[in-house]
Amino acid sequence: FVRRVMCNGTSEDSLFSVPLEHLCPPLQSVVQVNFFCDYEESKGNYLVDVDGNCMLDVYTQITSIPIGYNHPALTKVMTDPKNMGTFVNRPALGMMPPEQFFEKLVNGLMAVGPKGFSRVQTMACGSCSNENANKAIFIWYRVRAGPWISGVLLFFFQVPGCPDLTLLSFMGGFHGRTLGHCNSELKTCSLLTGPSPPFPQLRYPLDQFERENAQEEACCLEEAEDLIVKWNQKGRHVVGVVIEPIQAEGGDNHASFDFYRKLRGITKKHGCAFLVNEVQTGGGSTGKFWAHKHWGLDDPADIVSFSKKMLTGGYYQKDGFQPDKVFRIFNTWLGDHTKNLLLTEVIKVIKTENLLDQSKRSGKVMLEGLYDLQDKYPHLLSRARGIGTFCAIDVKDEDTCNNLILKARNKGVVLGGCGTQSIRFRPALVFTEHHAHLFLDIFNDAIAEL
Amino acid sequence: FVRRVMCNGTSEDSLFSVPLEHLCPPLQSVVQVNFFCDYEESKGNYLVDVDGNCMLDVYTQITSIPIGYNHPALTKVMTDPKNMGTFVNRPALGMMPPEQFFEKLVNGLMAVGPKGFSRVQTMACGSCSNENANKAIFIWYRVRAGPWISGVLLFFFQVPGCPDLTLLSFMGGFHGRTLGHCNSELKTCSLLTGPSPPFPQLRYPLDQFERENAQEEACCLEEAEDLIVKWNQKGRHVVGVVIEPIQAEGGDNHASFDFYRKLRGITKKHGCAFLVNEVQTGGGSTGKFWAHKHWGLDDPADIVSFSKKMLTGGYYQKDGFQPDKVFRIFNTWLGDHTKNLLLTEVIKVIKTENLLDQSKRSGKVMLEGLYDLQDKYPHLLSRARGIGTFCAIDVKDEDTCNNLILKARNKGVVLGGCGTQSIRFRPALVFTEHHAHLFLDIFNDAIAEL
Ligand code: FES
């Protein structure tokens, strides 16, 4: 597979030889469409567009392609005739699972489950994973708290619309785009309000600002604990704390592992469930399968949600979070077993090809390269940061950031933004040091043109 | 394909030859699992379990198998090598759709779109379809109402958690199990509160109680309109009305077509968007592709949501409901293009095999058979009702209802309940008169044993 260089694009913002209007009748919003892709021709780290342009993909469908395009292990799943029935007949997994359902869970999701979690609940996307994890926390609390308005269908809250149970989520957190998420700063559409302390605004590189950062984190933790106490006093019980190990949509905001360890301590002290949202961080790109493993805790969480690179959605939960009654956590499909089949192979590949180590090595090249670039272009770039290949850098302003993403694309690298003026790097796990160097070269050229 | 008779089951509630504990380690809640299935061996209207028992399926994975198990048109999609890339590389459809994405929408979803709808937005399940339809209504209202707190990420409500915009939904309605739905009576977990008038409690058969039913409906419509006026006066604007053409989860509650026509008039009078939730009713089982077509209106709805039999989720919307800015209706995957590929074939089969007419014919046999059975067993059965094969019947109490479902299963018919004591019949579109007779015979035997 030879990487061809981008060759068309008469104007920089039009990569299409066919006018966009011909490709997209006004059926669906297309303004956010970057370009159309040829997924049959794409391979490994390279995404091919409909004009045959082949681009190094450092965005991977918003972080959701685990082992590159058209990995042979996955095409094999598709050509195995005994998997046919799974792909054409979608079961209601909660009621009539296929014979191999639990076996695939054991060899798939449970084989990479965080230590201490004996249970997994499959879902279909990041939104329903977090929504149902929230529900599981409310149920856990109500069941412990004694008799409650009950039935197969249930009322969480004493007064509908005025929830007396809340979840704490830091400002800038992001947990999905349906209506019941506790997104704080990015309050896209949340109906579920709760306390929202500031998330630490750290200085990077972290190891050069340890003292300042520790102070900042201490303030945020203090405010978080204060808010839990105050909301509890108001009768709006903070029954859980929801957090990402790295705030991704919010701008790739890191906090130290120590911050998370202390926060976990606070949740235990105040009887809050701790939901760690690994929808974007999970699956290996930080160099560990779960980003929370970096914290080094024996009991890091009560629930860990996932999706994206895991292909299916869902969450791991401790025993106590299993609802007391049937149908409390339920929907028609409860996930998609075809994704479990593919995930089982993804996990085998991660293990046999040692891709967690690969992420560490490539990440090292990436981050060092980003440090060099911000030294070289200090007026343009700042705050290079990352763990494994899960890296980001800030650009001086939003327009320059968007412009840089466009220039990189025209030079053959697909990137995505986050926050207001950050670029997030989200390669697949098969991204090697070679690809990291290639990316850095092209990125350097794009910056030089600004 | 020969229908074998159920042959095992030493005790009625254990259809397994292998103890359930061996099949399901305690990974996931299994109490709601009916039995494990062999989806490779299942075919057409017959679902085969892991013991080789072959059952006539009148529940079809909670209404979600459109043209039966392993239809050759669908297995052909899977064996076409040019579809491989779609199945192993899941695109972020909102940003980097595959080349054929819009073509598949045109030949798939748009080919069966309700008249007057020029746009479709794909989603992945019924929950996100309805949640995002709700969001589209809020955005539509805010944009029309003039300047609002804006940005790519947005605030719908003036005060988070205290929404000043509401949706009306009738008691007993059901629109999903995430937190932001406006389920009323079945308030499983709703955070979105709004007025909730009673849904008509009709007497069946509808044509024998026209006068009484018309009175009941008039009362409900009056209360609905009163509530809209009152909530608007309180400053909690009723910006939309959400309804199913038949309340399905709530117990297969019907209302007359005239009720819906009048309700549509009320929404127009008060400037409310009208969201018709066809997640369960859509796809052909009522004898029309969309149940709302029975109302005979030129302008039946503003948004029509779907999922289940449509394989993908999503909603049709009028032009005005397209958000003004990008990323307002968005998520990572925005559906699953593999389901669009399969759906395009499903739609061809429905057309070439004339399956809407088939549903009408089979539905006639079903409903007449159900009338006969309730005449024969008036102490056990009542309220037989239905349109097309979308039928239901009430059983005298909840225990008897569950017992009857179990007896039917042991005799080789898969059924599902709804409401508190109703059985809902939800065969695939390939369910013929022959299958209807077969079902009625076995159902009769099961009732006789009660
Ligand atoms: S909400 Fe997750 S698939 Fe619909």
Coordinates of C-alpha atoms in Angstrom, one line a residue, chain A residues 23-40 42 47 50 57 59 61-62 64-65 68-71 74-76 78-79 81-103 105-106 110 118-122 124-128 131-132 134-135 138 152-157 160-163 174 177-181 184-193 307-313 317 319 322-323 325-334 336 338-339 342 414-415, chain B residues 23-40 42 47 50 57 59 61-62 64-65 68-71 74-76 78-79 81-103 105-106 110 118-122 124-128 131-132 134-135 138 152-157 160-163 174 177-181 184-193 307-313 317 319 322-323 325-334 336 338-339 342 414-415:
Chain A
L23 CA -23.2 14.5 -3.9
C24 CA -25.5 15.7 -1.2
P25 CA -29.1 16.5 -1.9
P26 CA -30.5 18.5 1.0
L27 CA -31.5 15.4 2.9
Q28 CA -29.4 15.8 5.9
S29 CA -27.2 18.6 7.3
V30 CA -24.0 18.5 5.3
V31 CA -22.3 21.6 6.5
Q32 CA -20.2 19.7 9.0
V33 CA -19.2 17.1 6.3
N34 CA -15.4 17.3 5.7
F35 CA -15.3 15.1 2.7
F36 CA -16.6 11.8 1.3
C37 CA -14.5 8.7 1.8
D38 CA -13.8 5.5 0.0
Y39 CA -13.9 3.1 2.9
E40 CA -13.1 0.1 0.7
S42 CA -8.8 2.9 3.0
L47 CA -8.0 7.2 4.8
V50 CA -13.6 9.7 -3.1
D57 CA -5.5 9.7 9.6
Y59 CA -8.4 11.7 13.8
Q61 CA -13.6 9.0 12.8
I62 CA -13.5 11.0 16.1
S64 CA -13.4 5.4 16.9
I65 CA -11.2 3.2 14.6
G68 CA -6.9 1.0 11.4
Y69 CA -9.0 0.6 8.3
N70 CA -9.8 -2.8 6.8
H71 CA -7.7 -4.8 9.2
L74 CA -11.9 -7.8 10.9
T75 CA -12.5 -8.7 7.2
K76 CA -12.1 -12.3 8.3
M78 CA -17.1 -10.7 7.9
T79 CA -16.3 -13.5 5.5
P81 CA -20.3 -17.7 7.0
K82 CA -21.1 -18.7 10.6
N83 CA -21.3 -15.0 11.5
M84 CA -23.8 -14.2 8.8
G85 CA -26.9 -14.7 11.0
T86 CA -25.5 -12.2 13.5
F87 CA -25.2 -9.5 10.9
V88 CA -28.6 -9.9 9.2
N89 CA -30.7 -10.7 12.3
R90 CA -30.3 -8.1 15.1
P91 CA -31.4 -9.7 18.4
A92 CA -33.0 -8.0 21.3
L93 CA -29.9 -8.9 23.4
G94 CA -31.7 -8.4 26.8
M95 CA -34.3 -11.0 25.9
M96 CA -33.1 -13.4 23.3
P97 CA -29.4 -13.3 23.0
P98 CA -27.6 -15.5 20.5
E99 CA -25.9 -18.7 21.7
Q100 CA -22.4 -17.2 21.7
F101 CA -23.3 -13.9 23.3
F102 CA -21.8 -14.5 26.7
E103 CA -18.8 -16.3 25.3
L105 CA -18.4 -11.0 26.2
V106 CA -16.0 -13.2 28.1
M110 CA -14.5 -9.0 30.0
S118 CA -17.3 -8.5 37.5
R119 CA -20.1 -7.1 35.4
V120 CA -20.6 -5.4 32.0
Q121 CA -23.7 -4.0 30.5
T122 CA -23.6 -3.5 26.8
A124 CA -25.0 1.0 21.6
C125 CA -23.2 4.3 21.8
G126 CA -21.5 6.7 24.2
S127 CA -24.7 8.6 25.0
C128 CA -26.7 5.6 26.1
E131 CA -27.2 7.9 30.4
N132 CA -27.7 4.3 31.6
N134 CA -26.4 7.6 35.4
K135 CA -29.6 5.7 35.8
F138 CA -29.8 6.7 40.8
V152 CA -40.9 -2.3 36.8
L153 CA -41.0 1.2 35.5
L154 CA -39.8 3.6 38.0
F155 CA -39.6 7.1 39.3
F156 CA -36.1 8.3 40.2
F157 CA -37.1 11.6 41.5
P160 CA -40.5 14.9 38.2
G161 CA -38.4 17.6 36.6
C162 CA -37.1 18.7 40.0
P163 CA -34.6 15.9 40.7
F174 CA -18.6 16.1 28.3
R177 CA -25.5 14.9 23.6
T178 CA -28.8 13.5 24.7
L179 CA -30.8 15.5 27.1
G180 CA -30.0 13.8 30.4
H181 CA -26.3 14.3 30.6
S184 CA -21.4 21.3 32.8
E185 CA -19.6 24.1 31.1
L186 CA -20.5 22.5 27.7
K187 CA -24.1 22.4 28.8
T188 CA -25.2 21.5 25.3
C189 CA -28.6 20.5 26.4
S190 CA -28.5 19.1 29.9
L191 CA -31.6 18.6 31.9
L192 CA -29.7 17.0 34.7
T193 CA -28.3 19.8 36.8
S307 CA -17.7 3.3 23.4
K308 CA -15.9 4.6 20.3
K309 CA -12.8 2.4 19.9
M310 CA -14.6 -0.3 21.8
L311 CA -17.0 -0.4 18.8
T312 CA -19.9 -1.3 21.1
G313 CA -21.0 0.9 23.9
Q317 CA -20.0 -1.9 37.0
D319 CA -22.0 -5.8 41.7
Q322 CA -26.8 -4.1 39.1
P323 CA -30.4 -2.9 39.3
K325 CA -35.4 -5.4 39.2
V326 CA -35.7 -6.4 35.6
F327 CA -36.2 -3.9 32.8
R328 CA -34.8 -1.0 34.8
I329 CA -31.8 -0.8 32.6
F330 CA -33.2 -1.9 29.3
N331 CA -33.9 -1.0 25.7
T332 CA -34.8 -2.9 22.5
W333 CA -31.3 -3.9 21.3
L334 CA -29.0 -3.2 24.3
D336 CA -25.3 -4.6 18.7
T338 CA -22.0 -7.6 15.5
K339 CA -19.8 -5.1 17.3
L342 CA -15.5 -7.4 15.8
V414 CA -6.6 14.3 8.7
L415 CA -6.9 16.2 12.1
Chain B
L23 CA -24.7 -20.2 29.8
C24 CA -24.6 -16.9 31.6
P25 CA -21.9 -16.0 34.0
P26 CA -23.1 -13.1 36.1
L27 CA -21.8 -10.6 33.6
Q28 CA -25.0 -8.9 32.7
S29 CA -28.5 -9.0 34.0
V30 CA -30.0 -12.2 32.6
V31 CA -33.3 -12.3 34.5
Q32 CA -35.1 -10.9 31.6
V33 CA -33.6 -13.4 29.1
N34 CA -36.3 -15.6 27.7
F35 CA -34.0 -18.1 26.0
F36 CA -30.9 -18.2 23.8
C37 CA -31.3 -18.4 20.1
D38 CA -29.6 -19.9 17.1
Y39 CA -29.8 -17.0 14.7
E40 CA -28.0 -18.9 11.9
S42 CA -33.7 -19.2 12.2
L47 CA -37.0 -18.5 15.4
V50 CA -30.2 -23.3 21.1
D57 CA -42.2 -15.7 16.1
Y59 CA -42.8 -10.9 18.7
Q61 CA -37.2 -9.1 18.8
I62 CA -39.6 -6.5 20.2
S64 CA -37.6 -5.1 15.0
I65 CA -37.2 -7.9 12.4
G68 CA -38.1 -12.4 8.8
Y69 CA -34.9 -14.1 9.7
N70 CA -32.1 -14.6 7.2
H71 CA -33.9 -13.2 4.2
L74 CA -30.0 -9.5 3.3
T75 CA -27.5 -12.3 3.2
K76 CA -26.7 -11.1 -0.3
M78 CA -23.3 -9.4 3.4
T79 CA -21.7 -11.5 0.8
P81 CA -17.4 -7.9 -1.3
K82 CA -17.9 -4.3 -2.2
N83 CA -19.9 -3.8 1.1
M84 CA -17.0 -5.2 3.3
G85 CA -15.5 -1.8 4.0
T86 CA -18.8 -0.5 5.3
F87 CA -19.1 -3.3 7.8
V88 CA -15.6 -3.2 9.2
N89 CA -14.9 0.6 9.2
R90 CA -17.7 2.6 10.9
P91 CA -17.6 6.2 9.7
A92 CA -18.5 9.3 11.6
L93 CA -21.4 9.9 9.2
G94 CA -21.8 13.5 10.0
M95 CA -18.2 14.4 9.1
M96 CA -16.8 11.7 6.7
P97 CA -19.6 9.8 5.1
P98 CA -18.9 7.1 2.6
E99 CA -19.3 7.8 -1.1
Q100 CA -22.7 6.0 -1.4
F101 CA -24.2 7.4 1.8
F102 CA -26.6 9.8 0.2
E103 CA -27.5 7.4 -2.6
L105 CA -30.5 7.4 1.8
V106 CA -32.3 8.3 -1.5
M110 CA -36.2 8.7 1.4
S118 CA -37.7 16.5 2.3
R119 CA -35.2 15.8 5.0
V120 CA -34.1 12.8 7.0
Q121 CA -31.6 12.7 9.9
T122 CA -30.2 9.3 10.7
A124 CA -28.8 4.8 15.8
C125 CA -31.8 3.8 18.0
G126 CA -35.2 4.8 19.0
S127 CA -34.0 6.7 22.1
C128 CA -31.5 9.0 20.3
E131 CA -34.2 12.7 22.0
N132 CA -32.7 14.5 19.0
N134 CA -37.0 16.8 20.9
K135 CA -33.8 18.9 20.6
F138 CA -36.4 23.2 21.0
V152 CA -22.0 25.9 18.6
L153 CA -22.9 24.3 21.9
L154 CA -26.1 25.7 23.1
F155 CA -28.4 26.3 26.0
F156 CA -32.0 25.4 25.3
F157 CA -33.4 26.5 28.6
P160 CA -30.7 24.8 33.4
G161 CA -32.8 22.1 35.0
C162 CA -35.8 24.3 35.0
P163 CA -36.8 24.1 31.4
F174 CA -43.5 5.9 25.6
R177 CA -35.6 5.0 28.2
T178 CA -32.9 7.7 28.3
L179 CA -33.4 10.5 30.8
G180 CA -34.7 13.3 28.5
H181 CA -37.9 11.7 27.2
S184 CA -45.8 10.6 30.9
E185 CA -47.6 7.9 32.8
L186 CA -44.7 5.5 32.3
K187 CA -42.4 8.1 33.6
T188 CA -39.5 5.6 33.7
C189 CA -36.9 8.2 34.2
S190 CA -38.0 11.4 32.6
L191 CA -36.3 14.7 33.4
L192 CA -38.3 16.6 30.8
T193 CA -41.6 17.4 32.3
S307 CA -36.2 2.8 14.4
K308 CA -36.8 -0.9 15.1
K309 CA -38.1 -2.4 11.8
M310 CA -36.3 0.4 10.0
L311 CA -33.0 -1.1 11.3
T312 CA -31.4 2.3 11.6
G313 CA -32.9 5.1 13.8
Q317 CA -38.3 16.5 9.4
D319 CA -37.2 22.0 6.3
Q322 CA -33.1 21.8 10.3
P323 CA -30.9 23.4 13.0
K325 CA -25.9 25.9 13.1
V326 CA -23.6 22.9 12.7
F327 CA -23.1 20.4 15.5
R328 CA -26.4 21.2 17.2
I329 CA -27.7 17.8 16.2
F330 CA -24.6 15.6 16.2
N331 CA -22.9 12.7 17.7
T332 CA -19.9 10.5 16.8
W333 CA -21.6 8.0 14.5
L334 CA -25.0 9.5 13.7
D336 CA -24.7 3.1 11.3
T338 CA -24.4 -0.9 7.6
K339 CA -28.1 -0.6 8.6
L342 CA -29.6 -3.6 4.8
V414 CA -43.1 -16.5 20.7
L415 CA -45.2 -13.7 22.1

